[in-house]
Amino acid sequence: MNKKIRVLQFPVRNTGGGITQYALNNWKYIDKDRFVFDFATCDKRLDFEEELLLQGCGVHYISCYAEHDFERFCSDFYRILNNDYDVVHLHTSFWKSFAVEELCREKCIPVVIVHSHNSDLGGLQKDADRELVLKLHNQRKKNFSEELATHFCACSRAAADWLFGDRIPLDKIKIMPNAIDVSKFAFQPDVRAEYRNVLGLNGKFVIGHVGRFEYQKNHDFLIDVFAEVTKKVPNAVLLSVGDGELLIDIRRKVEYLGISDRVMFLGKSSFVSDLYQAMDCFVLTSRFEGLAIVLVEAQCAGLFTVTTETTIPENKITDNLMGLPYDVNLWKDTLVKAANCEYERRDCSLKVARSGYSIIEQIRQLEAIYGESII
């Protein structure tokens, strides 16, 4: 039996955000006869560690981030690299350092992939913090070079430009849109009926949102819009899926506006694909996105979807997606109109797959890149 190609995925987080889900989805669908994944994290624990270990993966814990203690981080990561990896797949949203890239080069890792997953700073709430981190990002970006990795990937053109700028030629950057299992998210009327019944949503106009409670996702604007919608649509309900550090603040805002009985906070969920079925429309109020996987999922499920103008270009797969500027009244009018019109919901999974968003097809591309480690 041929030796399996060993791939290290870094970083993953216990929050289960987009990067973590991307890495876990790739593990789920990759050819396990040829590849094995290990995962590295700077979190103190991963709730899904036991499941990964049972599947033959390794999980490595790093005691700190490079920006907090550079020498300690490098010592921890160098120890991890002693496991003889063929591939190191690095996922990032913005530049903090090149520590991992330089360690991989020192260890002569055959394939080192730097993968951009966003088009701006995510997770930072304070303007002062964002200004400082943005300055560092731009400084690092100017110093990035082709010598630091063997492959360069991005979820969208915007994400490629954000991380690599003019430092990497466009023809050397592989655009890999966030892909999904289209069969899992296809519209299913029976599942819709089941979940609307279980959640007490029969007779309701259900507006859905999936996303972490952080600066990027802009829940403040979402709540402002929904509060206005409730004044025109008596049976409107907001179904909010996700967790995060701003959840408490948003709950307080919902209470202050007197709409607590109209908002369902479901937290993190393992049944997001089923929850899409229960919705009548989907909204995404993000300030920025690399490529929003939730928009792909919502369109696959046949939902009428409203998002911000900045997320439209590379997310528009079907005619069900509409981009709007940040105007509360415009969003309100659009959603009120949606609540009062006859909308024939259809399965759009085939169109999504043909547009390049099928994970089955994309995993083959990833396997080809990983496979270069033994060529």
mmCIF file of C-alpha atoms in Angstrom:
data_model
loop_
_atom_site.group_PDB
_atom_site.id
_atom_site.type_symbol
_atom_site.label_atom_id
_atom_site.label_comp_id
_atom_site.label_asym_id
_atom_site.label_seq_id
_atom_site.Cartn_x
_atom_site.Cartn_y
_atom_site.Cartn_z
ATOM 1 C CA MET A 1 0.000 0.000 0.000
ATOM 2 C CA ASN A 2 1.386 3.423 -0.957
ATOM 3 C CA LYS A 3 2.203 5.902 1.784
ATOM 4 C CA LYS A 4 -0.582 8.376 2.421
ATOM 5 C CA ILE A 5 0.083 12.049 1.780
ATOM 6 C CA ARG A 6 0.201 13.848 5.132
ATOM 7 C CA VAL A 7 -1.485 17.263 5.193
ATOM 8 C CA LEU A 8 -1.392 19.778 8.044
ATOM 9 C CA GLN A 9 -4.280 22.250 8.200
ATOM 10 C CA PHE A 10 -3.622 25.473 10.140
ATOM 11 C CA PRO A 11 -5.301 27.200 11.851
ATOM 12 C CA VAL A 12 -8.619 25.764 12.968
ATOM 13 C CA ARG A 13 -10.718 27.314 15.734
ATOM 14 C CA ASN A 14 -13.217 25.999 18.235
ATOM 15 C CA THR A 15 -15.630 28.714 17.093
ATOM 16 C CA GLY A 16 -16.224 26.603 13.973
ATOM 17 C CA GLY A 17 -16.042 29.619 11.665
ATOM 18 C CA GLY A 18 -15.665 29.642 7.912
ATOM 19 C CA ILE A 19 -11.995 28.637 7.735
ATOM 20 C CA THR A 20 -12.495 25.770 10.170
ATOM 21 C CA GLN A 21 -15.555 24.535 8.315
ATOM 22 C CA TYR A 22 -13.663 24.737 5.033
ATOM 23 C CA ALA A 23 -10.848 22.547 6.377
ATOM 24 C CA LEU A 24 -13.258 20.073 7.982
ATOM 25 C CA ASN A 25 -15.375 19.827 4.820
ATOM 26 C CA ASN A 26 -12.269 19.091 2.782
ATOM 27 C CA TRP A 27 -11.408 16.278 5.181
ATOM 28 C CA LYS A 28 -14.941 14.904 4.945
ATOM 29 C CA TYR A 29 -14.852 14.587 1.157
ATOM 30 C CA ILE A 30 -11.195 13.896 0.371
ATOM 31 C CA ASP A 31 -9.953 10.448 -0.700
ATOM 32 C CA LYS A 32 -8.946 8.959 2.642
ATOM 33 C CA ASP A 33 -7.108 6.117 0.946
ATOM 34 C CA ARG A 34 -4.598 8.658 -0.354
ATOM 35 C CA PHE A 35 -4.601 11.472 2.184
ATOM 36 C CA VAL A 36 -4.601 11.992 5.939
ATOM 37 C CA PHE A 37 -5.121 15.345 7.672
ATOM 38 C CA ASP A 38 -3.775 16.734 10.915
ATOM 39 C CA PHE A 39 -5.082 19.982 12.390
ATOM 40 C CA ALA A 40 -3.262 22.636 14.417
ATOM 41 C CA THR A 41 -4.887 25.257 16.638
ATOM 42 C CA CYS A 42 -3.953 28.026 19.050
ATOM 43 C CA ASP A 43 -7.173 27.460 20.999
ATOM 44 C CA LYS A 44 -7.003 25.669 24.331
ATOM 45 C CA ARG A 45 -9.342 22.934 23.129
ATOM 46 C CA LEU A 46 -11.386 21.754 20.178
ATOM 47 C CA ASP A 47 -14.792 20.320 20.994
ATOM 48 C CA PHE A 48 -14.580 18.157 17.875
ATOM 49 C CA GLU A 49 -11.112 16.742 18.684
ATOM 50 C CA GLU A 50 -12.347 13.278 19.679
ATOM 51 C CA GLU A 51 -14.241 12.876 16.412
ATOM 52 C CA LEU A 52 -11.122 13.780 14.424
ATOM 53 C CA LEU A 53 -8.940 11.390 16.416
ATOM 54 C CA LEU A 54 -11.388 8.549 15.822
ATOM 55 C CA GLN A 55 -11.114 9.234 12.086
ATOM 56 C CA GLY A 56 -7.331 8.906 12.179
ATOM 57 C CA CYS A 57 -6.440 12.602 12.223
ATOM 58 C CA GLY A 58 -3.978 14.266 14.546
ATOM 59 C CA VAL A 59 -4.690 17.416 16.574
ATOM 60 C CA HIS A 60 -1.866 19.720 17.676
ATOM 61 C CA TYR A 61 -2.166 22.513 20.224
ATOM 62 C CA ILE A 62 0.009 25.627 20.023
ATOM 63 C CA SER A 63 0.459 27.569 23.263
ATOM 64 C CA CYS A 64 0.225 31.072 21.781
ATOM 65 C CA TYR A 65 -0.060 33.107 18.592
ATOM 66 C CA ALA A 66 3.073 34.360 16.850
ATOM 67 C CA GLU A 67 2.128 37.984 17.482
ATOM 68 C CA HIS A 68 1.932 37.309 21.231
ATOM 69 C CA ASP A 69 5.186 35.381 21.708
ATOM 70 C CA PHE A 70 7.083 34.842 18.467
ATOM 71 C CA GLU A 71 9.824 32.546 19.788
ATOM 72 C CA ARG A 72 7.437 30.343 21.736
ATOM 73 C CA PHE A 73 5.081 30.028 18.761
ATOM 74 C CA CYS A 74 7.961 29.084 16.435
ATOM 75 C CA SER A 75 9.194 26.480 18.915
ATOM 76 C CA ASP A 76 5.727 24.908 19.114
ATOM 77 C CA PHE A 77 5.165 24.940 15.363
ATOM 78 C CA TYR A 78 8.642 23.605 14.552
ATOM 79 C CA ARG A 79 7.887 20.665 16.842
ATOM 80 C CA ILE A 80 4.675 19.991 14.905
ATOM 81 C CA LEU A 81 6.521 20.071 11.582
ATOM 82 C CA ASN A 82 8.735 17.221 12.799
ATOM 83 C CA ASN A 83 5.818 14.925 11.890
ATOM 84 C CA ASP A 84 7.084 14.806 8.291
ATOM 85 C CA TYR A 85 4.270 16.578 6.471
ATOM 86 C CA ASP A 86 4.081 16.507 2.696
ATOM 87 C CA VAL A 87 1.704 19.474 2.616
ATOM 88 C CA VAL A 88 1.032 22.425 4.902
ATOM 89 C CA HIS A 89 -2.207 24.244 4.042
ATOM 90 C CA LEU A 90 -2.227 27.697 5.639
ATOM 91 C CA HIS A 91 -5.533 29.541 5.901
ATOM 92 C CA THR A 92 -5.577 33.258 6.611
ATOM 93 C CA SER A 93 -7.711 36.377 6.442
ATOM 94 C CA PHE A 94 -4.965 38.982 6.880
ATOM 95 C CA TRP A 95 -1.202 39.222 7.414
ATOM 96 C CA LYS A 96 0.238 39.120 10.916
ATOM 97 C CA SER A 97 3.597 37.455 10.271
ATOM 98 C CA PHE A 98 5.327 34.994 7.938
ATOM 99 C CA ALA A 99 6.454 32.737 10.779
ATOM 100 C CA VAL A 100 4.782 29.551 9.531
ATOM 101 C CA GLU A 101 5.836 30.100 5.920
ATOM 102 C CA GLU A 102 9.467 30.586 6.956
ATOM 103 C CA LEU A 103 9.432 27.513 9.209
ATOM 104 C CA CYS A 104 7.976 25.416 6.384
ATOM 105 C CA ARG A 105 10.708 26.617 4.042
ATOM 106 C CA GLU A 106 13.360 25.786 6.664
ATOM 107 C CA LYS A 107 11.897 22.270 6.985
ATOM 108 C CA CYS A 108 11.707 21.891 3.165
ATOM 109 C CA ILE A 109 7.980 21.036 3.147
ATOM 110 C CA PRO A 110 7.245 19.983 -0.493
ATOM 111 C CA VAL A 111 3.908 21.805 -0.814
ATOM 112 C CA VAL A 112 3.055 24.950 1.149
ATOM 113 C CA ILE A 113 -0.294 26.571 0.324
ATOM 114 C CA VAL A 114 -1.194 30.088 1.423
ATOM 115 C CA HIS A 115 -4.967 30.423 1.124
ATOM 116 C CA SER A 116 -6.821 33.737 1.423
ATOM 117 C CA HIS A 117 -10.337 33.509 2.873
ATOM 118 C CA ASN A 118 -11.425 37.123 3.268
ATOM 119 C CA SER A 119 -11.264 40.586 1.730
ATOM 120 C CA ASP A 120 -10.839 42.695 4.886
ATOM 121 C CA LEU A 121 -10.140 42.422 8.602
ATOM 122 C CA GLY A 122 -12.520 40.080 10.385
ATOM 123 C CA GLY A 123 -13.250 39.693 14.091
ATOM 124 C CA LEU A 124 -11.950 43.098 15.270
ATOM 125 C CA GLN A 125 -14.544 45.321 16.924
ATOM 126 C CA LYS A 126 -12.656 48.474 17.953
ATOM 127 C CA ASP A 127 -11.665 51.054 15.335
ATOM 128 C CA ALA A 128 -8.297 51.610 17.032
ATOM 129 C CA ASP A 129 -7.495 47.889 16.853
ATOM 130 C CA ARG A 130 -8.554 47.704 13.226
ATOM 131 C CA GLU A 131 -6.388 50.676 12.260
ATOM 132 C CA LEU A 132 -3.297 49.172 13.901
ATOM 133 C CA VAL A 133 -3.831 45.686 12.438
ATOM 134 C CA LEU A 134 -4.582 47.101 8.976
ATOM 135 C CA LYS A 135 -1.312 49.042 9.054
ATOM 136 C CA LEU A 136 0.614 45.883 9.938
ATOM 137 C CA HIS A 137 -1.250 43.893 7.275
ATOM 138 C CA ASN A 138 -0.319 46.367 4.552
ATOM 139 C CA GLN A 139 3.313 46.446 5.668
ATOM 140 C CA ARG A 140 3.552 42.659 5.615
ATOM 141 C CA LYS A 141 1.759 42.467 2.297
ATOM 142 C CA LYS A 142 4.492 44.571 0.662
ATOM 143 C CA ASN A 143 7.124 42.111 1.898
ATOM 144 C CA PHE A 144 5.400 38.899 0.835
ATOM 145 C CA SER A 145 7.127 36.978 -1.951
ATOM 146 C CA GLU A 146 6.716 33.846 -4.054
ATOM 147 C CA GLU A 147 9.590 32.249 -2.162
ATOM 148 C CA LEU A 148 7.444 31.877 0.950
ATOM 149 C CA ALA A 149 5.064 29.262 -0.506
ATOM 150 C CA THR A 150 4.648 26.885 -3.428
ATOM 151 C CA HIS A 151 0.956 27.557 -4.092
ATOM 152 C CA PHE A 152 -1.357 30.539 -3.664
ATOM 153 C CA CYS A 153 -5.135 30.163 -3.389
ATOM 154 C CA ALA A 154 -8.059 32.461 -2.675
ATOM 155 C CA CYS A 155 -11.807 32.046 -2.345
ATOM 156 C CA SER A 156 -12.405 34.998 -4.691
ATOM 157 C CA ARG A 157 -10.602 37.642 -6.739
ATOM 158 C CA ALA A 158 -11.290 40.175 -3.990
ATOM 159 C CA ALA A 159 -9.695 37.871 -1.421
ATOM 160 C CA ALA A 160 -6.679 37.333 -3.706
ATOM 161 C CA ASP A 161 -6.120 41.058 -4.122
ATOM 162 C CA TRP A 162 -6.563 41.678 -0.388
ATOM 163 C CA LEU A 163 -3.877 39.193 0.678
ATOM 164 C CA PHE A 164 -1.455 39.094 -2.250
ATOM 165 C CA GLY A 165 -1.921 42.402 -4.065
ATOM 166 C CA ASP A 166 0.681 42.711 -6.818
ATOM 167 C CA ARG A 167 3.160 40.491 -4.986
ATOM 168 C CA ILE A 168 1.892 37.326 -6.702
ATOM 169 C CA PRO A 169 1.013 37.265 -10.433
ATOM 170 C CA LEU A 170 -2.663 36.566 -11.065
ATOM 171 C CA ASP A 171 -1.853 33.536 -13.198
ATOM 172 C CA LYS A 172 -0.191 31.919 -10.174
ATOM 173 C CA ILE A 173 -3.217 32.352 -7.884
ATOM 174 C CA LYS A 174 -5.835 29.610 -7.987
ATOM 175 C CA ILE A 175 -9.336 30.851 -7.256
ATOM 176 C CA MET A 176 -11.217 28.176 -5.318
ATOM 177 C CA PRO A 177 -14.725 29.408 -4.458
ATOM 178 C CA ASN A 178 -16.077 28.078 -1.191
ATOM 179 C CA ALA A 179 -17.889 24.943 -2.305
ATOM 180 C CA ILE A 180 -20.679 22.865 -0.768
ATOM 181 C CA ASP A 181 -22.358 19.496 -1.006
ATOM 182 C CA VAL A 182 -25.172 20.682 -3.264
ATOM 183 C CA SER A 183 -27.336 17.636 -2.522
ATOM 184 C CA LYS A 184 -27.291 18.532 1.184
ATOM 185 C CA PHE A 185 -28.571 22.075 0.648
ATOM 186 C CA ALA A 186 -31.029 21.415 -2.201
ATOM 187 C CA PHE A 187 -34.611 22.510 -1.538
ATOM 188 C CA GLN A 188 -36.568 19.761 0.249
ATOM 189 C CA PRO A 189 -40.285 20.529 0.860
ATOM 190 C CA ASP A 190 -40.694 17.680 3.349
ATOM 191 C CA VAL A 191 -37.773 18.906 5.490
ATOM 192 C CA ARG A 192 -39.198 22.436 5.299
ATOM 193 C CA ALA A 193 -42.550 21.261 6.620
ATOM 194 C CA GLU A 194 -40.907 19.269 9.423
ATOM 195 C CA TYR A 195 -38.691 22.073 10.718
ATOM 196 C CA ARG A 196 -41.325 24.788 10.454
ATOM 197 C CA ASN A 197 -43.568 22.584 12.542
ATOM 198 C CA VAL A 198 -40.887 21.776 15.133
ATOM 199 C CA LEU A 199 -39.850 25.432 15.465
ATOM 200 C CA GLY A 200 -43.418 26.727 15.570
ATOM 201 C CA LEU A 201 -43.042 28.680 12.330
ATOM 202 C CA ASN A 202 -46.209 27.671 10.508
ATOM 203 C CA GLY A 203 -47.973 30.774 9.232
ATOM 204 C CA LYS A 204 -44.861 32.928 9.772
ATOM 205 C CA PHE A 205 -42.739 34.887 7.309
ATOM 206 C CA VAL A 206 -39.279 33.669 8.266
ATOM 207 C CA ILE A 207 -36.222 35.797 7.546
ATOM 208 C CA GLY A 208 -33.016 33.856 8.112
ATOM 209 C CA HIS A 209 -29.432 34.822 8.905
ATOM 210 C CA VAL A 210 -26.403 32.587 9.507
ATOM 211 C CA GLY A 211 -23.184 34.105 10.807
ATOM 212 C CA ARG A 212 -20.898 34.691 13.777
ATOM 213 C CA PHE A 213 -21.734 37.618 16.034
ATOM 214 C CA GLU A 214 -18.770 39.834 15.186
ATOM 215 C CA TYR A 215 -18.002 43.160 13.512
ATOM 216 C CA GLN A 216 -17.814 41.724 9.995
ATOM 217 C CA LYS A 217 -21.359 40.329 9.987
ATOM 218 C CA ASN A 218 -22.947 43.650 11.032
ATOM 219 C CA HIS A 219 -25.824 42.337 13.155
ATOM 220 C CA ASP A 220 -26.615 45.893 14.300
ATOM 221 C CA PHE A 221 -27.829 46.767 10.807
ATOM 222 C CA LEU A 222 -29.668 43.455 10.549
ATOM 223 C CA ILE A 223 -31.668 44.188 13.705
ATOM 224 C CA ASP A 224 -32.410 47.759 12.595
ATOM 225 C CA VAL A 225 -33.842 46.420 9.337
ATOM 226 C CA PHE A 226 -35.835 43.647 10.966
ATOM 227 C CA ALA A 227 -37.334 46.039 13.553
ATOM 228 C CA GLU A 228 -38.731 48.099 10.673
ATOM 229 C CA VAL A 229 -40.018 44.993 8.884
ATOM 230 C CA THR A 230 -42.026 43.949 11.957
ATOM 231 C CA LYS A 231 -43.988 47.211 11.718
ATOM 232 C CA LYS A 232 -45.269 46.195 8.277
ATOM 233 C CA VAL A 233 -45.303 42.386 8.483
ATOM 234 C CA PRO A 234 -47.093 41.212 11.655
ATOM 235 C CA ASN A 235 -46.085 37.568 11.210
ATOM 236 C CA ALA A 236 -42.376 38.233 10.504
ATOM 237 C CA VAL A 237 -39.814 36.192 12.473
ATOM 238 C CA LEU A 238 -36.028 36.447 12.389
ATOM 239 C CA LEU A 239 -34.186 33.123 12.626
ATOM 240 C CA SER A 240 -30.608 33.835 13.717
ATOM 241 C CA VAL A 241 -28.032 31.027 13.609
ATOM 242 C CA GLY A 242 -24.586 31.550 15.108
ATOM 243 C CA ASP A 243 -22.614 32.496 18.196
ATOM 244 C CA GLY A 244 -19.923 35.025 19.040
ATOM 245 C CA GLU A 245 -18.704 37.747 21.349
ATOM 246 C CA LEU A 246 -21.301 40.319 20.238
ATOM 247 C CA LEU A 247 -24.295 38.045 20.871
ATOM 248 C CA ILE A 248 -25.026 39.560 24.301
ATOM 249 C CA ASP A 249 -24.998 43.094 22.869
ATOM 250 C CA ILE A 250 -27.370 42.123 20.069
ATOM 251 C CA ARG A 251 -29.724 40.371 22.504
ATOM 252 C CA ARG A 252 -29.851 43.581 24.536
ATOM 253 C CA LYS A 253 -30.630 45.596 21.439
ATOM 254 C CA VAL A 254 -33.452 43.226 20.509
ATOM 255 C CA GLU A 255 -34.916 43.566 24.015
ATOM 256 C CA TYR A 256 -34.583 47.356 23.924
ATOM 257 C CA LEU A 257 -36.476 47.490 20.626
ATOM 258 C CA GLY A 258 -39.226 45.292 22.050
ATOM 259 C CA ILE A 259 -38.949 42.549 19.427
ATOM 260 C CA SER A 260 -37.641 39.685 21.583
ATOM 261 C CA ASP A 261 -40.703 37.589 20.772
ATOM 262 C CA ARG A 262 -39.961 37.950 17.064
ATOM 263 C CA VAL A 263 -36.283 36.899 17.095
ATOM 264 C CA MET A 264 -35.126 33.296 17.559
ATOM 265 C CA PHE A 265 -31.452 32.957 18.563
ATOM 266 C CA LEU A 266 -30.511 29.359 17.781
ATOM 267 C CA GLY A 267 -26.756 29.544 18.480
ATOM 268 C CA LYS A 268 -24.324 27.260 16.658
ATOM 269 C CA SER A 269 -26.136 24.454 14.884
ATOM 270 C CA SER A 270 -25.229 21.171 13.216
ATOM 271 C CA PHE A 271 -28.464 21.353 11.223
ATOM 272 C CA VAL A 272 -27.955 24.563 9.249
ATOM 273 C CA SER A 273 -28.850 22.871 5.953
ATOM 274 C CA ASP A 274 -32.239 21.939 7.436
ATOM 275 C CA LEU A 275 -32.784 25.414 8.883
ATOM 276 C CA TYR A 276 -32.419 26.948 5.404
ATOM 277 C CA GLN A 277 -35.423 24.863 4.408
ATOM 278 C CA ALA A 278 -37.536 26.464 7.137
ATOM 279 C CA MET A 279 -36.753 30.010 5.977
ATOM 280 C CA ASP A 280 -38.723 32.102 3.488
ATOM 281 C CA CYS A 281 -35.854 34.404 2.614
ATOM 282 C CA PHE A 282 -32.234 34.878 3.619
ATOM 283 C CA VAL A 283 -30.325 38.062 4.459
ATOM 284 C CA LEU A 284 -26.621 38.800 4.858
ATOM 285 C CA THR A 285 -25.677 42.258 6.125
ATOM 286 C CA SER A 286 -21.889 41.783 6.186
ATOM 287 C CA ARG A 287 -19.569 44.750 5.892
ATOM 288 C CA PHE A 288 -17.272 42.578 3.758
ATOM 289 C CA GLU A 289 -16.749 38.957 2.690
ATOM 290 C CA GLY A 290 -14.096 37.007 0.835
ATOM 291 C CA LEU A 291 -16.770 34.761 -0.612
ATOM 292 C CA ALA A 292 -19.759 34.128 1.633
ATOM 293 C CA ILE A 293 -20.427 30.395 1.786
ATOM 294 C CA VAL A 294 -23.852 31.087 3.340
ATOM 295 C CA LEU A 295 -24.908 32.886 0.159
ATOM 296 C CA VAL A 296 -23.979 29.828 -1.875
ATOM 297 C CA GLU A 297 -25.935 27.603 0.519
ATOM 298 C CA ALA A 298 -28.985 29.882 0.551
ATOM 299 C CA GLN A 299 -29.104 30.100 -3.242
ATOM 300 C CA CYS A 300 -28.726 26.328 -3.510
ATOM 301 C CA ALA A 301 -31.749 26.006 -1.212
ATOM 302 C CA GLY A 302 -33.752 28.190 -3.598
ATOM 303 C CA LEU A 303 -34.150 31.087 -1.163
ATOM 304 C CA PHE A 304 -34.786 34.682 -2.161
ATOM 305 C CA THR A 305 -31.633 36.290 -0.789
ATOM 306 C CA VAL A 306 -30.719 39.882 0.019
ATOM 307 C CA THR A 307 -27.134 40.929 0.692
ATOM 308 C CA THR A 308 -24.917 43.988 0.628
ATOM 309 C CA GLU A 309 -23.648 45.371 -2.666
ATOM 310 C CA THR A 310 -20.037 44.593 -1.793
ATOM 311 C CA THR A 311 -20.683 40.839 -1.544
ATOM 312 C CA ILE A 312 -22.535 40.507 -4.843
ATOM 313 C CA PRO A 313 -19.975 40.164 -7.693
ATOM 314 C CA GLU A 314 -18.589 36.675 -7.060
ATOM 315 C CA ASN A 315 -21.519 35.374 -5.030
ATOM 316 C CA LYS A 316 -24.272 35.757 -7.624
ATOM 317 C CA ILE A 317 -25.113 32.308 -8.940
ATOM 318 C CA THR A 318 -28.877 32.514 -9.401
ATOM 319 C CA ASP A 319 -31.401 35.275 -10.103
ATOM 320 C CA ASN A 320 -32.605 34.919 -6.488
ATOM 321 C CA LEU A 321 -29.744 37.060 -5.130
ATOM 322 C CA MET A 322 -30.147 40.829 -4.750
ATOM 323 C CA GLY A 323 -27.516 43.329 -3.584
ATOM 324 C CA LEU A 324 -28.513 46.538 -1.787
ATOM 325 C CA PRO A 325 -26.669 49.559 -0.334
ATOM 326 C CA TYR A 326 -26.770 50.249 3.407
ATOM 327 C CA ASP A 327 -30.183 51.876 3.591
ATOM 328 C CA VAL A 328 -32.549 50.582 6.275
ATOM 329 C CA ASN A 329 -35.682 51.714 4.454
ATOM 330 C CA LEU A 330 -34.595 50.140 1.167
ATOM 331 C CA TRP A 331 -33.917 46.813 2.875
ATOM 332 C CA LYS A 332 -37.208 47.065 4.753
ATOM 333 C CA ASP A 333 -39.198 47.778 1.584
ATOM 334 C CA THR A 334 -37.505 44.878 -0.237
ATOM 335 C CA LEU A 335 -38.290 42.381 2.529
ATOM 336 C CA VAL A 336 -41.856 43.641 2.980
ATOM 337 C CA LYS A 337 -42.402 43.183 -0.748
ATOM 338 C CA ALA A 338 -40.983 39.657 -0.515
ATOM 339 C CA ALA A 339 -43.392 38.857 2.316
ATOM 340 C CA ASN A 340 -46.377 39.961 0.250
ATOM 341 C CA CYS A 341 -45.588 38.369 -3.102
ATOM 342 C CA GLU A 342 -46.034 34.874 -4.441
ATOM 343 C CA TYR A 343 -42.605 33.287 -4.738
ATOM 344 C CA GLU A 344 -42.135 29.873 -6.291
ATOM 345 C CA ARG A 345 -39.213 28.272 -4.531
ATOM 346 C CA ARG A 346 -37.205 25.826 -6.613
ATOM 347 C CA ASP A 347 -34.272 23.483 -6.233
ATOM 348 C CA CYS A 348 -31.218 25.335 -7.585
ATOM 349 C CA SER A 349 -28.597 22.707 -6.704
ATOM 350 C CA LEU A 350 -27.820 21.799 -10.330
ATOM 351 C CA LYS A 351 -27.187 25.413 -11.269
ATOM 352 C CA VAL A 352 -24.946 25.881 -8.226
ATOM 353 C CA ALA A 353 -22.965 22.752 -9.129
ATOM 354 C CA ARG A 354 -22.540 23.826 -12.754
ATOM 355 C CA SER A 355 -21.265 27.202 -11.572
ATOM 356 C CA GLY A 356 -18.268 25.561 -9.913
ATOM 357 C CA TYR A 357 -19.482 25.404 -6.327
ATOM 358 C CA SER A 358 -19.736 21.626 -5.955
ATOM 359 C CA ILE A 359 -17.326 20.347 -3.326
ATOM 360 C CA ILE A 360 -17.076 17.014 -5.133
ATOM 361 C CA GLU A 361 -15.478 18.731 -8.116
ATOM 362 C CA GLN A 362 -13.388 21.130 -6.057
ATOM 363 C CA ILE A 363 -11.950 18.407 -3.843
ATOM 364 C CA ARG A 364 -10.485 16.792 -6.959
ATOM 365 C CA GLN A 365 -8.634 20.037 -7.683
ATOM 366 C CA LEU A 366 -7.321 20.153 -4.138
ATOM 367 C CA GLU A 367 -6.192 16.536 -4.329
ATOM 368 C CA ALA A 368 -4.212 17.402 -7.460
ATOM 369 C CA ILE A 369 -2.397 20.205 -5.618
ATOM 370 C CA TYR A 370 -1.688 18.007 -2.582
ATOM 371 C CA GLY A 371 -0.514 15.254 -4.917
ATOM 372 C CA GLU A 372 2.258 17.466 -6.278
ATOM 373 C CA SER A 373 4.142 16.776 -3.040
ATOM 374 C CA ILE A 374 5.119 13.321 -4.346
ATOM 375 C CA ILE A 375 5.810 14.234 -7.970
#
